[in-house]
Amino acid sequence: AMGILEPLLVRAYLHAGAALPQTIADQEETFGRHQGGATYLLEEGVAEHVVKADVASLYPSLIRAFRISPSCDRLGVFLHLIDRLTELRLFHKAAARSAPPGSMEADQHEGTQAAMKTMINAAYGYLGATSMALFADLGAANEVTRRGRALLDGIIERLRERGMVPIEADTDGVYFCTPTEWSEEEERVLVDEIGATLPAGVKLEYESRYSAMVSHAIKNYALLTYNGEMIVRGAAMRSSRSEPFGVRFLLQAFRCAMQGDVEGIALAYQETQKALWQRLLPASDVATRMRLSKDSKTYLARRAKHAEVQYEALLAAGRTQWRAGERVRFYRAQNGAPVWLLDEADDASPIQDEEEADEGEERVEPLISRAYDASLGERRDYDIEHYLRVLRDSYAERLRVVFETEDFQQIFRLD
């Protein structure tokens, strides 16, 4: 937006011989704090016959439908650009479909429409960029999100009126349950009927359907497709820091939960306990991987006040030099000390924020392999009691939404 959209706005004003607007210094004082989109966790537990419906390009659609623009844009350039870019995007999208598949022409049109989509979607963010953007208008950005929240509330209400059960809603889409006997065609008809009640220019789309869903927390859930593929979303469900043994148990338990196999969940838990008790798992299976936020010099200067296990593992292994951004893998040994495990994936170069990457939907099969450091062999000197508690308190705990309290306590016990 700052690199392309703003220069287009400026060019239009220069072309018209008009003065540029004066940036409002403190927009929060003028318009109030910005409020984002709505996110609702409406039901927890296991749901069956789940549909995902999504509003296509929500914020750009609301900007166009309700003609929301910066109050300082007296020439109306902002809305003109969004309208024109949308028209051009639709043209290139259609051209990409009609061009020979895999041709240079198809690729060119596809790339152009994707670039224009990025610009159009950046319009809302530009409005809320406050002092960074010349034509920013926090009041307009607030109006966009207010309309979005109202729209989402309306969709949820209409679903309930028709006897559906909304599970989770997030900014521009909603997961909901349909009757057991419904076909995909009936689900699509419902989405189309609700979409017809929305403002002109705002389109509700049927995105996908799933045989079951485990709703754990906001933006954290597991889905099972009708062909048996499992998808998880959210760092609470599966994080880059998760121990492999816990992830394997959790994925197996999710699948069993969505298939109504309570006995399978209990068996998976007991088998994982047994594998820990008998040290059937290598240390790499109980190790966690973290990204270092401090370099060696910074940590050593603060170590006396606050020791952290990831750095202590390196020091115990004889390492005194490391850089911020390096990933390290370590586990807790029988004596409670952290032990560093060298891993091929470890490197000293900064990496992207993995917690951010976990936010997108991730297809999780096949399950994690049990890789280990060949130079150290399959070490098994981990703290069994500690990892039994990790299994229960960090992984089985995420299944609490599946069971009544008494049943949960009966199935997931340390003994």
PDB file of N, CA, C and O in Angstrom, residues 97-130:
ATOM      1  N   ARG A  97      -8.379 -17.797 -16.986  1.00  0.00           N
ATOM      2  CA  ARG A  97      -9.171 -19.022 -17.110  1.00  0.00           C
ATOM      3  C   ARG A  97      -9.374 -19.426 -18.565  1.00  0.00           C
ATOM      4  O   ARG A  97      -9.423 -20.622 -18.896  1.00  0.00           O
ATOM      5  N   SER A  98      -9.501 -18.442 -19.447  1.00  0.00           N
ATOM      6  CA  SER A  98      -9.767 -18.741 -20.854  1.00  0.00           C
ATOM      7  C   SER A  98      -8.499 -19.039 -21.653  1.00  0.00           C
ATOM      8  O   SER A  98      -8.561 -19.611 -22.741  1.00  0.00           O
ATOM      9  N   ALA A  99      -7.343 -18.654 -21.136  1.00  0.00           N
ATOM     10  CA  ALA A  99      -6.074 -18.912 -21.834  1.00  0.00           C
ATOM     11  C   ALA A  99      -5.715 -20.391 -21.730  1.00  0.00           C
ATOM     12  O   ALA A  99      -6.170 -21.090 -20.828  1.00  0.00           O
ATOM     13  N   PRO A 100      -4.908 -20.912 -22.668  1.00  0.00           N
ATOM     14  CA  PRO A 100      -4.486 -22.312 -22.599  1.00  0.00           C
ATOM     15  C   PRO A 100      -3.795 -22.623 -21.274  1.00  0.00           C
ATOM     16  O   PRO A 100      -2.886 -21.884 -20.860  1.00  0.00           O
ATOM     17  N   PRO A 101      -4.204 -23.669 -20.550  1.00  0.00           N
ATOM     18  CA  PRO A 101      -3.605 -24.010 -19.259  1.00  0.00           C
ATOM     19  C   PRO A 101      -2.096 -24.182 -19.361  1.00  0.00           C
ATOM     20  O   PRO A 101      -1.596 -24.827 -20.279  1.00  0.00           O
ATOM     21  N   GLY A 102      -1.360 -23.574 -18.434  1.00  0.00           N
ATOM     22  CA  GLY A 102       0.087 -23.700 -18.403  1.00  0.00           C
ATOM     23  C   GLY A 102       0.815 -22.794 -19.375  1.00  0.00           C
ATOM     24  O   GLY A 102       2.048 -22.804 -19.432  1.00  0.00           O
ATOM     25  N   SER A 103       0.080 -21.994 -20.157  1.00  0.00           N
ATOM     26  CA  SER A 103       0.726 -21.121 -21.145  1.00  0.00           C
ATOM     27  C   SER A 103       1.289 -19.874 -20.476  1.00  0.00           C
ATOM     28  O   SER A 103       0.911 -19.500 -19.369  1.00  0.00           O
ATOM     29  N   MET A 104       2.198 -19.196 -21.176  1.00  0.00           N
ATOM     30  CA  MET A 104       2.762 -17.948 -20.680  1.00  0.00           C
ATOM     31  C   MET A 104       1.669 -16.894 -20.512  1.00  0.00           C
ATOM     32  O   MET A 104       1.666 -16.112 -19.553  1.00  0.00           O
ATOM     33  N   GLU A 105       0.715 -16.912 -21.439  1.00  0.00           N
ATOM     34  CA  GLU A 105      -0.397 -15.965 -21.372  1.00  0.00           C
ATOM     35  C   GLU A 105      -1.219 -16.182 -20.099  1.00  0.00           C
ATOM     36  O   GLU A 105      -1.570 -15.219 -19.399  1.00  0.00           O
ATOM     37  N   ALA A 106      -1.505 -17.428 -19.777  1.00  0.00           N
ATOM     38  CA  ALA A 106      -2.277 -17.736 -18.565  1.00  0.00           C
ATOM     39  C   ALA A 106      -1.519 -17.304 -17.314  1.00  0.00           C
ATOM     40  O   ALA A 106      -2.092 -16.723 -16.386  1.00  0.00           O
ATOM     41  N   ASP A 107      -0.208 -17.580 -17.302  1.00  0.00           N
ATOM     42  CA  ASP A 107       0.611 -17.199 -16.142  1.00  0.00           C
ATOM     43  C   ASP A 107       0.658 -15.690 -15.965  1.00  0.00           C
ATOM     44  O   ASP A 107       0.607 -15.178 -14.843  1.00  0.00           O
ATOM     45  N   GLN A 108       0.755 -14.965 -17.094  1.00  0.00           N
ATOM     46  CA  GLN A 108       0.832 -13.505 -17.012  1.00  0.00           C
ATOM     47  C   GLN A 108      -0.461 -12.923 -16.448  1.00  0.00           C
ATOM     48  O   GLN A 108      -0.431 -12.057 -15.568  1.00  0.00           O
ATOM     49  N   HIS A 109      -1.600 -13.398 -16.933  1.00  0.00           N
ATOM     50  CA  HIS A 109      -2.877 -12.893 -16.423  1.00  0.00           C
ATOM     51  C   HIS A 109      -3.086 -13.288 -14.957  1.00  0.00           C
ATOM     52  O   HIS A 109      -3.586 -12.485 -14.161  1.00  0.00           O
ATOM     53  N   GLU A 110      -2.687 -14.512 -14.613  1.00  0.00           N
ATOM     54  CA  GLU A 110      -2.838 -14.969 -13.227  1.00  0.00           C
ATOM     55  C   GLU A 110      -1.974 -14.134 -12.289  1.00  0.00           C
ATOM     56  O   GLU A 110      -2.410 -13.723 -11.202  1.00  0.00           O
ATOM     57  N   GLY A 111      -0.736 -13.870 -12.692  1.00  0.00           N
ATOM     58  CA  GLY A 111       0.161 -13.054 -11.870  1.00  0.00           C
ATOM     59  C   GLY A 111      -0.350 -11.632 -11.704  1.00  0.00           C
ATOM     60  O   GLY A 111      -0.260 -11.044 -10.622  1.00  0.00           O
ATOM     61  N   THR A 112      -0.902 -11.081 -12.779  1.00  0.00           N
ATOM     62  CA  THR A 112      -1.419  -9.706 -12.730  1.00  0.00           C
ATOM     63  C   THR A 112      -2.627  -9.605 -11.802  1.00  0.00           C
ATOM     64  O   THR A 112      -2.721  -8.689 -10.989  1.00  0.00           O
ATOM     65  N   GLN A 113      -3.556 -10.568 -11.916  1.00  0.00           N
ATOM     66  CA  GLN A 113      -4.742 -10.502 -11.052  1.00  0.00           C
ATOM     67  C   GLN A 113      -4.356 -10.697  -9.582  1.00  0.00           C
ATOM     68  O   GLN A 113      -4.937 -10.085  -8.692  1.00  0.00           O
ATOM     69  N   ALA A 114      -3.346 -11.549  -9.334  1.00  0.00           N
ATOM     70  CA  ALA A 114      -2.909 -11.773  -7.952  1.00  0.00           C
ATOM     71  C   ALA A 114      -2.274 -10.516  -7.369  1.00  0.00           C
ATOM     72  O   ALA A 114      -2.499 -10.172  -6.196  1.00  0.00           O
ATOM     73  N   ALA A 115      -1.493  -9.803  -8.179  1.00  0.00           N
ATOM     74  CA  ALA A 115      -0.879  -8.561  -7.713  1.00  0.00           C
ATOM     75  C   ALA A 115      -1.936  -7.508  -7.423  1.00  0.00           C
ATOM     76  O   ALA A 115      -1.859  -6.781  -6.422  1.00  0.00           O
ATOM     77  N   MET A 116      -2.952  -7.437  -8.275  1.00  0.00           N
ATOM     78  CA  MET A 116      -4.023  -6.458  -8.059  1.00  0.00           C
ATOM     79  C   MET A 116      -4.851  -6.817  -6.827  1.00  0.00           C
ATOM     80  O   MET A 116      -5.304  -5.935  -6.088  1.00  0.00           O
ATOM     81  N   LYS A 117      -5.042  -8.100  -6.588  1.00  0.00           N
ATOM     82  CA  LYS A 117      -5.755  -8.533  -5.381  1.00  0.00           C
ATOM     83  C   LYS A 117      -5.010  -8.080  -4.132  1.00  0.00           C
ATOM     84  O   LYS A 117      -5.613  -7.614  -3.158  1.00  0.00           O
ATOM     85  N   THR A 118      -3.674  -8.211  -4.167  1.00  0.00           N
ATOM     86  CA  THR A 118      -2.861  -7.774  -3.033  1.00  0.00           C
ATOM     87  C   THR A 118      -3.036  -6.281  -2.788  1.00  0.00           C
ATOM     88  O   THR A 118      -3.183  -5.831  -1.644  1.00  0.00           O
ATOM     89  N   MET A 119      -3.031  -5.489  -3.846  1.00  0.00           N
ATOM     90  CA  MET A 119      -3.204  -4.042  -3.703  1.00  0.00           C
ATOM     91  C   MET A 119      -4.580  -3.694  -3.155  1.00  0.00           C
ATOM     92  O   MET A 119      -4.731  -2.839  -2.282  1.00  0.00           O
ATOM     93  N   ILE A 120      -5.605  -4.354  -3.679  1.00  0.00           N
ATOM     94  CA  ILE A 120      -6.972  -4.082  -3.232  1.00  0.00           C
ATOM     95  C   ILE A 120      -7.127  -4.429  -1.753  1.00  0.00           C
ATOM     96  O   ILE A 120      -7.718  -3.669  -0.976  1.00  0.00           O
ATOM     97  N   ASN A 121      -6.577  -5.574  -1.360  1.00  0.00           N
ATOM     98  CA  ASN A 121      -6.678  -5.988   0.037  1.00  0.00           C
ATOM     99  C   ASN A 121      -5.880  -5.095   0.970  1.00  0.00           C
ATOM    100  O   ASN A 121      -6.140  -5.040   2.176  1.00  0.00           O
ATOM    101  N   ALA A 122      -4.897  -4.373   0.416  1.00  0.00           N
ATOM    102  CA  ALA A 122      -4.075  -3.475   1.237  1.00  0.00           C
ATOM    103  C   ALA A 122      -4.787  -2.160   1.526  1.00  0.00           C
ATOM    104  O   ALA A 122      -4.331  -1.383   2.370  1.00  0.00           O
ATOM    105  N   ALA A 123      -5.904  -1.909   0.863  1.00  0.00           N
ATOM    106  CA  ALA A 123      -6.590  -0.619   1.007  1.00  0.00           C
ATOM    107  C   ALA A 123      -7.053  -0.369   2.440  1.00  0.00           C
ATOM    108  O   ALA A 123      -6.892   0.731   2.976  1.00  0.00           O
ATOM    109  N   TYR A 124      -7.618  -1.395   3.076  1.00  0.00           N
ATOM    110  CA  TYR A 124      -8.093  -1.229   4.452  1.00  0.00           C
ATOM    111  C   TYR A 124      -6.925  -0.939   5.389  1.00  0.00           C
ATOM    112  O   TYR A 124      -7.004  -0.042   6.240  1.00  0.00           O
ATOM    113  N   GLY A 125      -5.829  -1.686   5.247  1.00  0.00           N
ATOM    114  CA  GLY A 125      -4.658  -1.450   6.078  1.00  0.00           C
ATOM    115  C   GLY A 125      -4.107  -0.047   5.882  1.00  0.00           C
ATOM    116  O   GLY A 125      -3.632   0.585   6.830  1.00  0.00           O
ATOM    117  N   TYR A 126      -4.185   0.450   4.648  1.00  0.00           N
ATOM    118  CA  TYR A 126      -3.710   1.810   4.369  1.00  0.00           C
ATOM    119  C   TYR A 126      -4.537   2.837   5.128  1.00  0.00           C
ATOM    120  O   TYR A 126      -4.010   3.806   5.675  1.00  0.00           O
ATOM    121  N   LEU A 127      -5.848   2.633   5.171  1.00  0.00           N
ATOM    122  CA  LEU A 127      -6.717   3.563   5.893  1.00  0.00           C
ATOM    123  C   LEU A 127      -6.329   3.673   7.361  1.00  0.00           C
ATOM    124  O   LEU A 127      -6.409   4.746   7.966  1.00  0.00           O
ATOM    125  N   GLY A 128      -5.919   2.543   7.939  1.00  0.00           N
ATOM    126  CA  GLY A 128      -5.597   2.531   9.362  1.00  0.00           C
ATOM    127  C   GLY A 128      -4.140   2.740   9.687  1.00  0.00           C
ATOM    128  O   GLY A 128      -3.728   2.525  10.822  1.00  0.00           O
ATOM    129  N   ALA A 129      -3.350   3.212   8.714  1.00  0.00           N
ATOM    130  CA  ALA A 129      -1.904   3.352   8.930  1.00  0.00           C
ATOM    131  C   ALA A 129      -1.519   4.617   9.678  1.00  0.00           C
ATOM    132  O   ALA A 129      -0.336   4.912   9.821  1.00  0.00           O
ATOM    133  N   THR A 130      -2.499   5.394  10.126  1.00  0.00           N
ATOM    134  CA  THR A 130      -2.320   6.631  10.906  1.00  0.00           C
ATOM    135  C   THR A 130      -1.232   7.523  10.318  1.00  0.00           C
ATOM    136  O   THR A 130      -1.261   7.831   9.133  1.00  0.00           O
TER     137      THR A 130
END
